[in-house]
Coordinates of N, CA and C in Angstrom, one line a residue:
M1 N 0.8 -1.2 0.0 CA 0.0 0.0 0.0 C 0.9 1.2 0.0
E2 N 0.7 2.1 -1.0 CA 1.5 3.3 -1.1 C 1.0 4.4 -0.1
M3 N 2.0 5.0 0.5 CA 1.7 6.1 1.5 C 1.6 7.4 0.7
M4 N 0.7 8.2 1.1 CA 0.6 9.5 0.4 C 1.8 10.4 0.8
A5 N 2.3 11.2 -0.1 CA 3.5 12.0 0.2 C 3.4 13.0 1.3
D6 N 2.1 13.5 1.5 CA 1.9 14.5 2.6 C 1.6 13.9 3.9
T7 N 1.4 12.6 4.1 CA 1.1 12.1 5.4 C 2.4 11.7 6.1
E8 N 2.3 11.8 7.4 CA 3.5 11.5 8.2 C 3.4 10.0 8.5
P9 N 4.5 9.3 8.6 CA 4.5 7.9 9.0 C 4.1 7.7 10.4
T10 N 3.4 6.6 10.7 CA 3.0 6.3 12.1 C 4.2 5.8 12.8
L11 N 4.1 5.7 14.2 CA 5.2 5.3 15.0 C 5.7 3.8 14.6
P12 N 4.7 2.9 14.4 CA 5.2 1.5 14.0 C 5.9 1.5 12.7
Q13 N 5.5 2.4 11.7 CA 6.2 2.5 10.5 C 7.6 3.1 10.7
T14 N 7.7 4.1 11.5 CA 8.9 4.7 11.8 C 9.9 3.7 12.4
V15 N 9.4 2.9 13.4 CA 10.3 1.9 14.0 C 10.7 0.9 13.0
A16 N 9.8 0.4 12.2 CA 10.2 -0.6 11.1 C 11.2 0.0 10.2
R17 N 11.0 1.2 9.8 CA 12.0 1.8 8.8 C 13.3 2.0 9.5
G18 N 13.4 2.3 10.8 CA 14.6 2.5 11.5 C 15.3 1.2 11.6
L19 N 14.6 0.1 12.0 CA 15.3 -1.2 12.1 C 15.8 -1.8 10.8
A20 N 15.1 -1.4 9.7 CA 15.5 -1.8 8.4 C 16.6 -0.9 7.8
C21 N 17.0 0.1 8.5 CA 18.0 1.0 8.0 C 17.6 1.7 6.7
K22 N 16.4 2.1 6.7 CA 15.8 2.8 5.5 C 15.5 4.3 5.9
C23 N 15.2 5.1 4.8 CA 14.9 6.5 5.0 C 13.7 6.6 6.0
P24 N 13.8 7.5 7.0 CA 12.7 7.7 7.9 C 11.4 8.3 7.3
R25 N 11.6 9.0 6.2 CA 10.4 9.6 5.6 C 9.7 8.7 4.6
C26 N 10.4 8.2 3.6 CA 9.8 7.4 2.6 C 9.9 5.9 2.8
G27 N 10.9 5.4 3.6 CA 11.0 4.0 3.9 C 11.6 3.2 2.7
K28 N 12.1 3.9 1.7 CA 12.6 3.2 0.5 C 14.1 3.4 0.3
G29 N 14.6 4.6 0.5 CA 16.0 4.9 0.3 C 16.8 4.3 1.4
R30 N 18.1 4.0 1.1 CA 19.0 3.5 2.1 C 19.6 4.7 2.9
L31 N 19.8 4.4 4.2 CA 20.3 5.4 5.2 C 21.8 5.5 5.2
Y32 N 22.4 4.4 5.0 CA 23.9 4.3 5.1 C 24.6 4.2 3.8
A33 N 25.8 4.8 3.7 CA 26.7 4.6 2.6 C 27.8 3.6 2.9
G34 N 28.1 3.5 4.2 CA 29.1 2.5 4.7 C 28.5 1.8 5.9
F35 N 29.4 1.3 6.7 CA 28.9 0.5 7.9 C 28.1 1.5 8.8
L36 N 28.7 2.6 9.2 CA 28.0 3.6 10.0 C 28.0 5.0 9.4
T37 N 28.5 5.1 8.2 CA 28.5 6.4 7.5 C 27.2 6.7 6.8
L38 N 26.6 7.8 7.2 CA 25.3 8.2 6.6 C 25.5 8.7 5.2
R39 N 24.5 8.5 4.4 CA 24.4 9.2 3.1 C 24.1 10.7 3.3
P40 N 24.4 11.6 2.4 CA 24.1 13.0 2.6 C 22.6 13.2 2.5
A41 N 21.9 12.4 1.7 CA 20.4 12.5 1.5 C 19.8 11.2 1.0
C42 N 18.5 11.1 1.1 CA 17.8 9.9 0.6 C 17.8 9.9 -1.0
E43 N 18.2 8.8 -1.5 CA 18.3 8.7 -3.0 C 16.9 8.6 -3.6
T44 N 15.8 8.3 -2.8 CA 14.5 8.2 -3.4 C 13.7 9.4 -3.2
C45 N 13.6 10.0 -2.0 CA 12.7 11.1 -1.7 C 13.5 12.4 -1.6
G46 N 14.8 12.4 -1.5 CA 15.6 13.6 -1.4 C 15.7 14.2 0.0
L47 N 15.2 13.5 1.1 CA 15.3 14.0 2.4 C 16.8 14.3 2.8
D48 N 17.1 15.5 3.2 CA 18.4 15.9 3.6 C 18.7 15.3 5.0
Y49 N 19.8 14.5 5.1 CA 20.1 13.9 6.4 C 20.9 14.8 7.3
A50 N 21.0 16.1 7.0 CA 21.8 17.0 7.8 C 21.2 17.2 9.2
F51 N 19.9 16.9 9.4 CA 19.3 17.1 10.7 C 19.8 16.0 11.7
I52 N 20.4 14.9 11.2 CA 20.7 13.8 12.0 C 21.8 14.1 13.0
D53 N 21.5 13.8 14.2 CA 22.6 13.9 15.2 C 22.2 12.8 16.3
S54 N 22.7 11.6 16.1 CA 22.3 10.5 17.0 C 23.4 10.5 18.2
G55 N 24.5 11.2 18.0 CA 25.5 11.2 19.0 C 26.0 9.9 19.5
D56 N 26.2 9.7 20.8 CA 26.6 8.5 21.4 C 25.5 7.6 21.8
G57 N 24.3 8.0 21.6 CA 23.1 7.3 22.1 C 23.1 5.8 21.7
P58 N 23.2 5.5 20.4 CA 23.2 4.1 20.0 C 24.3 3.2 20.7
A59 N 25.5 3.8 20.8 CA 26.6 3.0 21.4 C 26.3 2.8 22.9
V60 N 25.8 3.8 23.5 CA 25.5 3.6 25.0 C 24.4 2.5 25.2
F61 N 23.3 2.6 24.4 CA 22.3 1.5 24.5 C 22.9 0.1 24.3
I62 N 23.7 0.0 23.2 CA 24.2 -1.3 22.9 C 25.2 -1.7 24.0
I63 N 26.0 -0.8 24.5 CA 27.0 -1.2 25.5 C 26.2 -1.7 26.8
M64 N 25.2 -1.0 27.2 CA 24.4 -1.5 28.4 C 23.7 -2.8 28.2
I65 N 23.1 -3.0 27.0 CA 22.5 -4.3 26.7 C 23.5 -5.4 26.6
A66 N 24.5 -5.2 25.8 CA 25.6 -6.2 25.6 C 26.3 -6.5 26.9
G67 N 26.6 -5.5 27.7 CA 27.2 -5.7 29.0 C 26.4 -6.6 29.9
A68 N 25.1 -6.3 30.0 CA 24.2 -7.1 30.9 C 24.2 -8.6 30.4
I69 N 24.2 -8.8 29.1 CA 24.1 -10.2 28.6 C 25.4 -10.9 28.9
V70 N 26.5 -10.3 28.5 CA 27.8 -10.9 28.6 C 28.3 -11.1 30.0
V71 N 28.1 -10.1 30.9 CA 28.5 -10.2 32.3 C 27.7 -11.2 33.0
G72 N 26.4 -11.2 32.7 CA 25.5 -12.2 33.3 C 25.9 -13.6 32.9
A73 N 26.1 -13.8 31.7 CA 26.5 -15.2 31.2 C 27.8 -15.6 31.8
A74 N 28.8 -14.7 31.8 CA 30.1 -15.0 32.3 C 30.1 -15.3 33.8
L75 N 29.2 -14.6 34.6 CA 29.1 -14.9 36.0 C 28.5 -16.3 36.2
I76 N 27.5 -16.6 35.5 CA 26.8 -17.9 35.6 C 27.8 -19.0 35.3
V77 N 28.6 -18.9 34.2 CA 29.5 -19.9 33.8 C 30.6 -20.0 34.8
E78 N 31.1 -18.9 35.4 CA 32.2 -18.9 36.4 C 31.7 -19.6 37.6
V79 N 30.5 -19.3 38.1 CA 30.0 -19.8 39.4 C 29.7 -21.3 39.2
K80 N 29.2 -21.7 38.1 CA 28.7 -23.1 37.9 C 29.9 -24.0 37.5
Y81 N 30.8 -23.6 36.6 CA 31.8 -24.5 36.0 C 33.3 -24.1 36.4
Q82 N 33.5 -22.9 36.8 CA 34.9 -22.4 37.1 C 35.9 -22.8 36.1
P83 N 35.7 -22.3 34.8 CA 36.7 -22.7 33.8 C 37.9 -21.8 33.9
P84 N 39.0 -22.2 33.2 CA 40.2 -21.4 33.2 C 40.0 -20.0 32.5
F85 N 40.8 -19.0 32.7 CA 40.6 -17.7 32.1 C 40.7 -17.7 30.6
W86 N 41.6 -18.6 30.0 CA 41.7 -18.6 28.6 C 40.3 -19.0 28.0
L87 N 39.6 -19.9 28.7 CA 38.3 -20.3 28.1 C 37.3 -19.2 28.2
H88 N 37.4 -18.4 29.3 CA 36.5 -17.2 29.4 C 36.8 -16.3 28.2
A89 N 38.1 -16.1 27.9 CA 38.4 -15.2 26.8 C 37.9 -15.8 25.5
A90 N 38.0 -17.1 25.3 CA 37.5 -17.7 24.0 C 36.0 -17.7 23.9
L91 N 35.3 -17.7 25.1 CA 33.9 -17.7 25.0 C 33.3 -16.3 24.9
W92 N 33.8 -15.3 25.6 CA 33.2 -14.0 25.8 C 33.6 -13.0 24.8
L93 N 34.9 -13.1 24.3 CA 35.3 -12.1 23.3 C 34.5 -12.1 22.0
P94 N 34.2 -13.3 21.4 CA 33.3 -13.4 20.2 C 31.9 -12.9 20.6
L95 N 31.4 -13.2 21.8 CA 30.1 -12.8 22.1 C 30.0 -11.3 22.3
I96 N 31.0 -10.7 22.8 CA 31.1 -9.2 23.0 C 31.1 -8.6 21.6
I97 N 31.8 -9.1 20.7 CA 31.9 -8.5 19.3 C 30.5 -8.7 18.6
A98 N 29.9 -9.8 18.8 CA 28.6 -10.1 18.2 C 27.5 -9.2 18.8
T99 N 27.5 -9.1 20.1 CA 26.4 -8.3 20.7 C 26.6 -6.8 20.6
T100 N 27.8 -6.3 20.2 CA 28.0 -4.9 20.1 C 27.9 -4.4 18.6
L101 N 28.6 -5.1 17.7 CA 28.7 -4.7 16.3 C 27.5 -5.0 15.5
L102 N 26.9 -6.2 15.7 CA 25.7 -6.6 14.9 C 24.5 -5.7 15.0
P103 N 24.1 -5.3 16.2 CA 22.9 -4.4 16.3 C 23.2 -2.9 16.2
L104 N 24.4 -2.5 16.1 CA 24.8 -1.1 16.1 C 24.1 -0.3 15.0
R105 N 24.2 -0.8 13.8 CA 23.6 -0.1 12.6 C 22.1 0.1 12.8
S106 N 21.4 -1.0 13.2 CA 20.0 -0.9 13.4 C 19.6 0.0 14.5
M107 N 20.3 0.0 15.6 CA 20.0 0.9 16.8 C 20.3 2.3 16.4
K108 N 21.3 2.6 15.6 CA 21.6 4.0 15.2 C 20.5 4.4 14.3
A109 N 20.1 3.6 13.3 CA 19.0 3.9 12.4 C 17.7 4.1 13.1
L110 N 17.4 3.3 14.1 CA 16.2 3.4 14.9 C 16.1 4.8 15.6
L111 N 17.2 5.2 16.2 CA 17.2 6.5 16.9 C 17.1 7.6 15.9
I112 N 17.7 7.5 14.7 CA 17.6 8.5 13.7 C 16.1 8.6 13.3
A113 N 15.5 7.5 13.0 CA 14.1 7.5 12.6 C 13.2 8.1 13.7
L114 N 13.4 7.7 15.0 CA 12.6 8.3 16.0 C 12.9 9.8 16.2
Q115 N 14.1 10.2 15.9 CA 14.4 11.7 15.9 C 13.6 12.4 14.8
F116 N 13.5 11.8 13.7 CA 12.8 12.4 12.6 C 11.3 12.4 12.9
H117 N 10.8 11.3 13.4 CA 9.3 11.1 13.7 C 8.9 12.2 14.7
H118 N 9.7 12.5 15.7 CA 9.3 13.4 16.8 C 9.8 14.8 16.6
N119 N 10.4 15.1 15.4 CA 10.9 16.4 15.0 C 11.9 16.9 16.1
A120 N 12.7 16.0 16.6 CA 13.7 16.4 17.7 C 14.8 17.3 17.1
A121 N 15.2 18.2 17.9 CA 16.2 19.2 17.4 C 17.0 19.6 18.6
E122 N 18.0 20.4 18.3 CA 18.8 20.9 19.4 C 18.0 21.9 20.3
G123 N 18.2 21.9 21.6 CA 17.5 22.7 22.5 C 17.7 24.2 22.2
R124 N 16.6 24.9 22.3 CA 16.7 26.4 22.1 C 16.1 27.1 23.3
L125 N 16.6 28.3 23.6 CA 16.1 29.1 24.6 C 14.8 29.8 24.1
V126 N 13.8 29.9 25.0 CA 12.6 30.5 24.6 C 12.6 31.9 25.4
G127 N 12.4 32.9 24.6 CA 12.3 34.3 25.3 C 11.1 34.4 26.1
R128 N 11.3 34.7 27.4 CA 10.1 34.9 28.3 C 10.3 36.2 29.1
E129 N 9.2 36.7 29.5 CA 9.2 37.9 30.3 C 9.7 37.5 31.7
P130 N 10.5 38.3 32.4 CA 10.9 38.0 33.8 C 9.7 38.0 34.7
E131 N 9.7 37.2 35.7 CA 8.6 37.1 36.6 C 8.7 38.1 37.7

């Protein structure tokens, strides 16, 4: 089903577009030119990606989630089996790489799509009369 050009995407559409690493406006154009390098604009609808500023948010979310998974699993294995340290390194280094690098693109794209959906921008001071 084609979406009208003047209608805004719904939140579920925005989330799906973010997880698929697609343009947050049209859902067709690719968001990335490289692994984490953004394109300057959407090749389909022309949305300028200059508004994007995901900062360190995606990395922080991934580190927290991956840390909980890996540390929890390592503690369970240590308490239950007490393997040597070389086996811990052999087990957990690949898991750390998999749980951090694999979801990083999708998490960054999701935060970009949510930023677009909610029209997030840099904070601005609002002029008010003193009380």
